[in-house]
Amino acid sequence: MSLCSRIINIVGARPNLPKIAPLIREMQRHPGIEPLLVHTGQHYDDNLSNIFFRQMGIPEPHINLGVGSGTHAEQTAEILRRIEPVLLEQQPDLVLVVGDVNSTIAVSLAAVKLGIPVAHVEAGLRSFDRSMPEEINRVLTDALAKYLFATEDAAVDNLIREGRPREFVHLVGNVMIDSLLHFLPFAQQSRIGDELGLHDGKGWQSFGVLTLHRPSNVDSTEKLSEILGAIDTVARQVPIVFPVHPRTQQRLAQSGIKYHPQLRLIPPLGYLDFLCLLSKATLALTDSGGIQEETTALGVPCLTLRENTERPVTVSCGTNVLVGTNPSKIVAAAEQILRGDGKKGRTPPLWDGHAAERVVEILLRNGPR
Ligand code: UD1
């Protein structure tokens, strides 16, 4: 590695932020690395972006490309167009991307075309469902990256099966769980339980947390109303807190779907409040990828409202159950958890709070180019 390597780190959407935070922190500890941070602006609302920077101590981005929302082609193309001059001017030795959002593939493509190597953190995850926009982003990013940092064994197997050179692939653990373990003590000080009336002098009452934002679940009124119908049945037994993603909010506003008052719709939460709720919840119901992992790390039973997962270790080892979107299956699985018979799990190997250290150590050892 040269005397000092300039690494441009990319964030775009909310789930990127808990992944980048420990990586930047770790890079800052090494004089051999000059980390820069670029925000594409894919997410721009305060509660999807800025609040995470503040709470997690992520440094202010050097540049915000300000791309905003759009169709997939518009958003991807706009990121490609706006990142290229930044890469030409900054001349980084490496570009590091995380996750599977449009920013991940767009910046990777721009970088490799300029001969700049790419590191992909959270490489190799596959749902094998090409109707998911994220699956396309994953497959393409992994085809381009030189450093493929994997969270679980299945991801390593996928990359090897796809013909990626073995020496590019590194099983390092899960940087998002680095953040979870680091911030959990701070999250426990959150007042969100009092604010929502879930916590009093005697402690926490039983409650569930729901998140829904996958296009396949929320873009059709019929589908969304079917899922919320099942959640209503669960909410008659236990309050369900539902921080609503803007995509889902738009659909709810258009559709006029009614729901039980124990289903508590609230705006998206910051990282610490959400982590506090998740850690105290009796059950989580979600279609998010990250929450499947966070509940596994916390030992909280999770029902994934999808037919597949790109994170199979959360099922084989953790607390996750792929319940799908059939209403009667959702209700039956939730009632099983409420009876105290939820899935028990273990923490997957290397989800120990040190994944970012491994990533940076490998980059320092190999040199970016
Ligand atoms: C994006 C990611 C998804 C990730 C999710 C996490 C892609 C393809 N999708 O999906 O993988 O799980 O983020 O949240 O990269 N909006 C706002 N404020 C914002 C951002 C968006 O109101 O700050 C609204 C816009 O109207 C937009 C809609 O939400 O049209 C959806 O946003 P978009 O970034 O297109 O996709 P997400 O569903 O957020």
Short mmCIF file of C-alpha atoms and ligand atoms in Angstrom, two decimals:
data_model
loop_
_atom_site.label_atom_id
_atom_site.label_comp_id
_atom_site.label_asym_id
_atom_site.label_seq_id
_atom_site.Cartn_x
_atom_site.Cartn_y
_atom_site.Cartn_z
CA MET A 1 0.00 0.00 0.00
CA SER A 2 1.24 3.49 -0.79
CA LEU A 3 2.24 5.79 2.05
CA CYS A 4 -1.29 7.08 2.42
CA SER A 5 -4.29 5.62 0.62
CA ARG A 6 -7.25 7.79 -0.16
CA ILE A 7 -10.48 5.82 0.16
CA ILE A 8 -13.79 7.27 -0.96
CA ASN A 9 -16.62 5.75 1.08
CA ILE A 10 -20.12 5.92 -0.34
CA VAL A 11 -23.48 6.28 1.38
CA GLY A 12 -26.83 6.94 -0.25
CA ALA A 13 -29.75 5.46 1.65
CA ARG A 14 -30.63 4.93 5.30
CA PRO A 15 -29.41 1.31 5.66
CA ASN A 16 -25.94 2.35 4.45
CA LEU A 17 -25.35 4.54 7.50
CA PRO A 18 -24.99 1.96 10.32
CA LYS A 19 -22.68 0.04 7.96
CA ILE A 20 -20.37 2.93 7.09
CA ALA A 21 -20.12 4.33 10.66
CA PRO A 22 -17.76 1.67 12.09
CA LEU A 23 -15.72 1.55 8.87
CA ILE A 24 -15.02 5.29 8.92
CA ARG A 25 -14.26 5.14 12.64
CA GLU A 26 -11.76 2.35 12.04
CA MET A 27 -10.15 4.04 9.01
CA GLN A 28 -9.66 7.21 11.03
CA ARG A 29 -7.52 5.24 13.50
CA HIS A 30 -4.98 4.42 10.78
CA PRO A 31 -2.62 7.15 9.55
CA GLY A 32 -2.10 5.10 6.37
CA ILE A 33 -5.66 5.81 5.25
CA GLU A 34 -7.28 9.05 4.28
CA PRO A 35 -11.04 8.33 4.34
CA LEU A 36 -13.37 10.61 2.41
CA LEU A 37 -17.16 10.29 2.59
CA VAL A 38 -19.51 10.96 -0.31
CA HIS A 39 -23.31 10.99 0.14
CA THR A 40 -25.21 10.48 -3.10
CA GLY A 41 -28.35 12.08 -1.63
CA GLN A 42 -30.54 9.11 -2.56
CA HIS A 43 -32.19 9.62 0.84
CA TYR A 44 -32.45 13.24 1.99
CA ASP A 45 -35.14 13.49 4.72
CA ASP A 46 -33.74 14.39 8.12
CA ASN A 47 -35.13 11.23 9.73
CA LEU A 48 -33.74 8.97 6.98
CA SER A 49 -30.29 10.55 6.85
CA ASN A 50 -29.11 13.48 9.01
CA ILE A 51 -30.31 12.02 12.31
CA PHE A 52 -28.14 8.95 11.69
CA PHE A 53 -25.06 11.12 11.09
CA ARG A 54 -25.67 12.99 14.34
CA GLN A 55 -26.43 9.97 16.49
CA MET A 56 -23.64 7.75 15.15
CA GLY A 57 -20.98 10.45 14.96
CA ILE A 58 -20.49 9.93 11.22
CA PRO A 59 -18.44 12.85 9.88
CA GLU A 60 -20.11 15.35 7.60
CA PRO A 61 -19.82 14.10 3.99
CA HIS A 62 -17.12 15.83 1.97
CA ILE A 63 -19.55 15.98 -0.91
CA ASN A 64 -23.29 15.42 -1.27
CA LEU A 65 -24.29 14.66 -4.86
CA GLY A 66 -27.91 15.59 -4.10
CA VAL A 67 -29.47 13.16 -6.57
CA GLY A 68 -32.79 12.77 -4.73
CA SER A 69 -35.61 10.44 -5.76
CA GLY A 70 -36.52 9.18 -9.21
CA THR A 71 -37.08 6.04 -11.21
CA HIS A 72 -34.35 3.42 -10.98
CA ALA A 73 -32.85 4.49 -14.29
CA GLU A 74 -33.00 8.18 -13.42
CA GLN A 75 -31.49 7.74 -9.98
CA THR A 76 -28.76 5.34 -11.14
CA ALA A 77 -27.89 7.49 -14.16
CA GLU A 78 -27.79 10.68 -12.13
CA ILE A 79 -25.42 9.13 -9.58
CA LEU A 80 -23.17 7.85 -12.40
CA ARG A 81 -23.09 11.27 -14.01
CA ARG A 82 -22.43 13.18 -10.79
CA ILE A 83 -19.86 10.86 -9.19
CA GLU A 84 -17.52 10.67 -12.20
CA PRO A 85 -16.06 14.20 -11.90
CA VAL A 86 -15.66 13.67 -8.15
CA LEU A 87 -13.63 10.50 -8.74
CA LEU A 88 -11.55 12.23 -11.44
CA GLU A 89 -10.81 15.15 -9.17
CA GLN A 90 -10.17 13.24 -5.95
CA GLN A 91 -8.18 10.39 -7.56
CA PRO A 92 -8.94 7.85 -4.80
CA ASP A 93 -6.93 4.64 -4.49
CA LEU A 94 -10.12 2.75 -3.68
CA VAL A 95 -13.88 3.24 -3.57
CA LEU A 96 -15.75 1.43 -0.80
CA VAL A 97 -19.46 0.72 -1.18
CA VAL A 98 -21.85 -1.03 1.21
CA GLY A 99 -25.14 -2.87 0.86
CA ASP A 100 -27.34 -3.16 -2.20
CA VAL A 101 -29.00 0.17 -2.97
CA ASN A 102 -28.88 2.06 -6.27
CA SER A 103 -25.97 4.16 -4.99
CA THR A 104 -23.95 0.95 -4.48
CA ILE A 105 -24.07 -0.21 -8.10
CA ALA A 106 -23.98 3.26 -9.67
CA VAL A 107 -20.78 4.36 -7.93
CA SER A 108 -19.13 0.95 -8.43
CA LEU A 109 -19.75 1.15 -12.16
CA ALA A 110 -18.37 4.68 -12.45
CA ALA A 111 -15.27 3.74 -10.42
CA VAL A 112 -14.25 0.57 -12.28
CA LYS A 113 -14.66 2.32 -15.64
CA LEU A 114 -12.04 4.80 -14.39
CA GLY A 115 -9.76 1.95 -13.30
CA ILE A 116 -10.39 2.59 -9.59
CA PRO A 117 -10.74 -0.62 -7.57
CA VAL A 118 -13.94 -1.17 -5.59
CA ALA A 119 -14.46 -2.82 -2.21
CA HIS A 120 -17.98 -4.13 -1.54
CA VAL A 121 -18.95 -4.62 2.09
CA GLU A 122 -21.86 -7.07 2.43
CA ALA A 123 -20.96 -8.91 -0.77
CA GLY A 124 -22.42 -12.20 -1.96
CA LEU A 125 -25.90 -12.05 -0.44
CA ARG A 126 -28.45 -13.51 -2.86
CA SER A 127 -32.22 -13.85 -2.61
CA PHE A 128 -32.21 -15.49 -6.08
CA ASP A 129 -35.21 -13.29 -6.82
CA ARG A 130 -34.41 -11.03 -9.76
CA SER A 131 -37.65 -9.11 -9.35
CA MET A 132 -36.02 -7.41 -6.33
CA PRO A 133 -34.15 -4.29 -7.43
CA GLU A 134 -31.57 -4.94 -4.71
CA GLU A 135 -30.75 -8.39 -6.13
CA ILE A 136 -29.74 -6.81 -9.45
CA ASN A 137 -27.61 -4.29 -7.57
CA ARG A 138 -25.91 -7.07 -5.57
CA VAL A 139 -25.10 -9.31 -8.53
CA LEU A 140 -23.70 -6.45 -10.62
CA THR A 141 -21.70 -4.84 -7.83
CA ASP A 142 -20.10 -8.16 -6.95
CA ALA A 143 -19.18 -8.72 -10.59
CA LEU A 144 -17.22 -5.45 -10.49
CA ALA A 145 -15.60 -5.37 -7.06
CA LYS A 146 -12.06 -6.47 -6.28
CA TYR A 147 -12.60 -6.75 -2.54
CA LEU A 148 -15.66 -8.80 -1.59
CA PHE A 149 -16.32 -8.65 2.15
CA ALA A 150 -18.91 -11.21 3.22
CA THR A 151 -21.05 -11.47 6.34
CA GLU A 152 -21.82 -15.20 6.21
CA ASP A 153 -20.68 -18.49 4.66
CA ALA A 154 -23.54 -18.66 2.14
CA ALA A 155 -22.38 -15.35 0.67
CA VAL A 156 -18.87 -16.73 0.20
CA ASP A 157 -20.30 -19.81 -1.54
CA ASN A 158 -22.42 -17.62 -3.86
CA LEU A 159 -19.43 -15.55 -4.91
CA ILE A 160 -17.26 -18.58 -5.61
CA ARG A 161 -20.11 -20.21 -7.56
CA GLU A 162 -20.37 -17.05 -9.65
CA GLY A 163 -16.71 -17.40 -10.53
CA ARG A 164 -15.25 -14.61 -8.42
CA PRO A 165 -11.60 -15.33 -7.61
CA ARG A 166 -11.18 -16.92 -4.18
CA GLU A 167 -8.51 -14.39 -3.22
CA PHE A 168 -11.01 -11.51 -3.69
CA VAL A 169 -13.44 -12.97 -1.13
CA HIS A 170 -13.07 -12.34 2.62
CA LEU A 171 -15.43 -13.53 5.35
CA VAL A 172 -15.23 -10.69 7.87
CA GLY A 173 -18.53 -10.67 9.79
CA ASN A 174 -21.14 -7.95 9.87
CA VAL A 175 -20.31 -4.24 10.15
CA MET A 176 -23.95 -3.40 10.91
CA ILE A 177 -23.67 -5.58 14.01
CA ASP A 178 -20.50 -3.64 14.93
CA SER A 179 -22.77 -0.60 15.12
CA LEU A 180 -25.48 -2.43 17.02
CA LEU A 181 -23.07 -3.62 19.71
CA HIS A 182 -21.35 -0.26 19.92
CA PHE A 183 -24.55 1.80 20.23
CA LEU A 184 -26.76 -0.56 22.27
CA PRO A 185 -25.78 0.98 25.64
CA PHE A 186 -26.65 4.46 24.28
CA ALA A 187 -29.91 3.17 22.81
CA GLN A 188 -30.97 1.86 26.21
CA GLN A 189 -31.09 5.47 27.42
CA SER A 190 -33.71 6.40 24.80
CA ARG A 191 -37.05 7.69 26.16
CA ILE A 192 -39.03 6.22 23.27
CA GLY A 193 -40.69 3.61 25.51
CA ASP A 194 -42.12 6.34 27.75
CA GLU A 195 -43.14 8.47 24.78
CA LEU A 196 -45.10 5.59 23.26
CA GLY A 197 -46.52 4.47 26.61
CA LEU A 198 -44.84 1.07 26.32
CA HIS A 199 -42.72 1.55 29.41
CA ASP A 200 -43.63 2.68 32.90
CA GLY A 201 -42.09 2.48 36.38
CA LYS A 202 -42.58 -1.29 36.36
CA GLY A 203 -40.85 -1.93 33.04
CA TRP A 204 -41.71 -2.69 29.43
CA GLN A 205 -45.01 -4.14 28.35
CA SER A 206 -45.18 -6.73 25.61
CA PHE A 207 -45.24 -5.16 22.12
CA GLY A 208 -44.27 -5.78 18.53
CA VAL A 209 -42.38 -3.71 15.95
CA LEU A 210 -43.42 -3.67 12.30
CA THR A 211 -41.55 -2.31 9.28
CA LEU A 212 -42.67 -2.57 5.67
CA HIS A 213 -41.12 -0.89 2.67
CA ARG A 214 -40.38 -3.48 -0.05
CA PRO A 215 -42.06 -2.50 -3.32
CA SER A 216 -43.44 -6.06 -3.58
CA ASN A 217 -45.31 -5.58 -0.28
CA VAL A 218 -46.34 -1.94 -0.32
CA ASP A 219 -46.68 -0.76 -3.92
CA SER A 220 -49.94 -2.69 -4.41
CA THR A 221 -52.85 -1.50 -2.26
CA GLU A 222 -54.32 -5.00 -2.30
CA LYS A 223 -51.13 -6.59 -0.98
CA LEU A 224 -50.52 -3.92 1.64
CA SER A 225 -54.09 -4.11 2.88
CA GLU A 226 -53.88 -7.92 3.10
CA ILE A 227 -50.71 -7.74 5.20
CA LEU A 228 -52.08 -4.99 7.44
CA GLY A 229 -55.25 -7.04 7.90
CA ALA A 230 -53.14 -9.82 9.42
CA ILE A 231 -51.20 -7.34 11.55
CA ASP A 232 -54.54 -5.94 12.81
CA THR A 233 -55.40 -9.36 14.21
CA VAL A 234 -52.05 -9.45 16.03
CA ALA A 235 -52.50 -5.84 17.21
CA ARG A 236 -55.73 -6.83 19.01
CA GLN A 237 -53.54 -8.91 21.32
CA VAL A 238 -50.48 -6.70 21.70
CA PRO A 239 -49.59 -3.15 20.58
CA ILE A 240 -47.59 -3.02 17.36
CA VAL A 241 -45.39 0.00 16.71
CA PHE A 242 -45.08 0.78 13.01
CA PRO A 243 -42.53 3.43 11.96
CA VAL A 244 -43.73 4.13 8.43
CA HIS A 245 -41.26 4.48 5.55
CA PRO A 246 -42.10 7.31 3.08
CA ARG A 247 -42.81 4.83 0.27
CA THR A 248 -45.36 3.05 2.48
CA GLN A 249 -46.75 6.35 3.76
CA GLN A 250 -47.50 7.44 0.19
CA ARG A 251 -49.40 4.21 -0.50
CA LEU A 252 -51.35 4.42 2.77
CA ALA A 253 -52.33 8.02 2.05
CA GLN A 254 -53.57 7.10 -1.43
CA SER A 255 -55.40 3.94 -0.43
CA GLY A 256 -57.30 4.98 2.71
CA ILE A 257 -56.64 1.58 4.34
CA LYS A 258 -58.07 1.38 7.90
CA TYR A 259 -56.24 -0.27 10.78
CA HIS A 260 -56.72 -1.22 14.43
CA PRO A 261 -55.84 1.54 16.97
CA GLN A 262 -53.34 -0.80 18.66
CA LEU A 263 -51.36 -0.65 15.40
CA ARG A 264 -49.42 2.51 16.18
CA LEU A 265 -48.26 4.34 13.05
CA ILE A 266 -45.39 6.74 13.72
CA PRO A 267 -42.86 8.56 11.49
CA PRO A 268 -39.51 6.86 10.77
CA LEU A 269 -37.34 6.74 13.91
CA GLY A 270 -33.70 7.64 14.43
CA TYR A 271 -31.16 4.87 14.95
CA LEU A 272 -31.06 4.93 18.77
CA ASP A 273 -34.83 5.02 19.33
CA PHE A 274 -35.37 2.24 16.82
CA LEU A 275 -32.62 0.07 18.28
CA CYS A 276 -34.06 0.61 21.76
CA LEU A 277 -37.52 -0.52 20.63
CA LEU A 278 -36.18 -3.50 18.70
CA SER A 279 -34.11 -4.68 21.66
CA LYS A 280 -37.16 -4.61 23.98
CA ALA A 281 -39.72 -5.99 21.53
CA THR A 282 -41.48 -9.31 22.02
CA LEU A 283 -41.52 -9.77 18.27
CA ALA A 284 -40.53 -8.03 15.05
CA LEU A 285 -42.41 -8.26 11.76
CA THR A 286 -40.46 -6.94 8.80
CA ASP A 287 -39.52 -7.08 5.15
CA SER A 288 -36.19 -5.32 5.74
CA GLY A 289 -32.90 -7.16 5.26
CA GLY A 290 -31.07 -5.35 8.04
CA ILE A 291 -33.73 -5.99 10.67
CA GLN A 292 -33.52 -9.74 10.07
CA GLU A 293 -29.86 -9.45 11.08
CA GLU A 294 -30.37 -7.05 13.98
CA THR A 295 -33.05 -9.23 15.58
CA THR A 296 -30.78 -12.25 15.23
CA ALA A 297 -28.00 -10.36 17.03
CA LEU A 298 -30.46 -9.21 19.73
CA GLY A 299 -32.12 -12.62 20.16
CA VAL A 300 -35.56 -11.15 19.35
CA PRO A 301 -37.93 -13.40 17.36
CA CYS A 302 -38.41 -12.05 13.84
CA LEU A 303 -41.08 -12.86 11.27
CA THR A 304 -39.93 -11.94 7.78
CA LEU A 305 -42.87 -11.04 5.55
CA ARG A 306 -41.20 -12.29 2.37
CA GLU A 307 -40.92 -15.59 0.53
CA ASN A 308 -37.12 -15.52 0.43
CA THR A 309 -34.14 -14.04 2.21
CA GLU A 310 -30.65 -13.17 1.02
CA ARG A 311 -29.50 -13.63 4.62
CA PRO A 312 -30.02 -17.36 5.26
CA VAL A 313 -27.85 -17.46 8.39
CA THR A 314 -30.57 -15.48 10.20
CA VAL A 315 -32.84 -18.49 9.63
CA SER A 316 -30.34 -21.36 10.04
CA CYS A 317 -28.66 -19.87 13.09
CA GLY A 318 -30.70 -16.87 14.26
CA THR A 319 -34.23 -15.99 15.34
CA ASN A 320 -35.67 -15.35 11.89
CA VAL A 321 -38.64 -17.21 10.39
CA LEU A 322 -39.54 -16.68 6.73
CA VAL A 323 -43.27 -16.48 7.15
CA GLY A 324 -44.21 -14.97 3.76
CA THR A 325 -47.27 -12.77 3.28
CA ASN A 326 -50.14 -15.21 3.72
CA PRO A 327 -52.32 -13.56 6.42
CA SER A 328 -53.21 -16.73 8.32
CA LYS A 329 -49.56 -17.79 8.43
CA ILE A 330 -48.50 -14.38 9.74
CA VAL A 331 -51.13 -14.51 12.52
CA ALA A 332 -50.31 -18.11 13.50
CA ALA A 333 -46.56 -17.41 13.66
CA ALA A 334 -47.07 -14.21 15.67
CA GLU A 335 -49.39 -15.97 18.14
CA GLN A 336 -46.80 -18.69 18.62
CA ILE A 337 -44.26 -16.01 19.63
CA LEU A 338 -46.77 -14.30 21.93
CA ARG A 339 -47.32 -17.65 23.67
CA GLY A 340 -43.60 -17.58 24.49
CA ASP A 341 -42.75 -20.18 21.89
CA GLY A 342 -40.70 -17.97 19.52
CA LYS A 343 -37.62 -19.19 17.70
CA LYS A 344 -34.45 -19.16 19.76
CA GLY A 345 -31.18 -18.51 18.01
CA ARG A 346 -27.45 -18.04 18.24
CA THR A 347 -25.25 -15.22 17.00
CA PRO A 348 -23.60 -16.16 13.70
CA PRO A 349 -19.82 -16.54 13.57
CA LEU A 350 -17.84 -13.27 13.44
CA TRP A 351 -20.85 -11.07 14.28
CA ASP A 352 -18.78 -9.91 17.22
CA GLY A 353 -18.36 -6.16 16.82
CA HIS A 354 -14.99 -6.39 15.04
CA ALA A 355 -15.92 -6.72 11.36
CA ALA A 356 -14.77 -3.20 10.42
CA GLU A 357 -11.38 -3.90 11.98
CA ARG A 358 -11.04 -6.98 9.76
CA VAL A 359 -12.02 -5.04 6.64
CA VAL A 360 -9.48 -2.30 7.29
CA GLU A 361 -6.77 -4.77 8.25
CA ILE A 362 -7.24 -6.62 4.93
CA LEU A 363 -7.17 -3.36 2.96
CA LEU A 364 -3.97 -2.28 4.72
CA ARG A 365 -2.36 -5.70 4.21
CA ASN A 366 -3.19 -6.01 0.51
CA GLY A 367 -3.11 -2.42 -0.64
CA PRO A 368 -6.02 -1.16 -2.69
CA ARG A 369 -4.53 -1.57 -6.18
C1 UD1 B 1 -34.23 2.37 -0.88
C2 UD1 B 1 -33.43 1.18 -1.42
C3 UD1 B 1 -33.77 -0.07 -0.63
C4 UD1 B 1 -33.59 0.17 0.84
C5 UD1 B 1 -34.42 1.37 1.27
C6 UD1 B 1 -34.23 1.68 2.73
C7 UD1 B 1 -32.85 1.03 -3.79
C8 UD1 B 1 -33.21 0.39 -5.07
N1 UD1 B 1 -33.76 0.90 -2.81
O1 UD1 B 1 -35.61 2.07 -1.12
O2 UD1 B 1 -32.91 -1.12 -1.04
O3 UD1 B 1 -33.99 -0.98 1.56
O4 UD1 B 1 -33.99 2.50 0.49
O5 UD1 B 1 -35.00 2.76 3.11
O6 UD1 B 1 -31.79 1.61 -3.68
N2 UD1 B 1 -38.48 9.43 -0.12
C9 UD1 B 1 -38.67 10.42 0.80
N3 UD1 B 1 -37.58 10.88 1.47
C10 UD1 B 1 -36.32 10.41 1.27
C11 UD1 B 1 -36.16 9.39 0.32
C12 UD1 B 1 -37.24 8.92 -0.36
O7 UD1 B 1 -39.77 10.89 1.04
O8 UD1 B 1 -35.38 10.88 1.93
C13 UD1 B 1 -39.65 8.92 -0.84
C14 UD1 B 1 -39.65 9.34 -2.28
O9 UD1 B 1 -40.93 9.74 -2.62
C15 UD1 B 1 -39.29 8.10 -3.04
C16 UD1 B 1 -39.76 6.99 -2.12
O10 UD1 B 1 -39.64 7.51 -0.80
O11 UD1 B 1 -39.89 8.09 -4.28
C17 UD1 B 1 -38.90 5.75 -2.23
O12 UD1 B 1 -37.53 6.09 -2.07
P1 UD1 B 1 -36.37 5.32 -2.92
O13 UD1 B 1 -35.03 5.84 -2.51
O14 UD1 B 1 -36.72 5.34 -4.35
O15 UD1 B 1 -36.53 3.84 -2.50
P2 UD1 B 1 -36.73 3.20 -1.07
O16 UD1 B 1 -38.04 2.53 -1.08
O17 UD1 B 1 -36.43 4.19 0.01
#
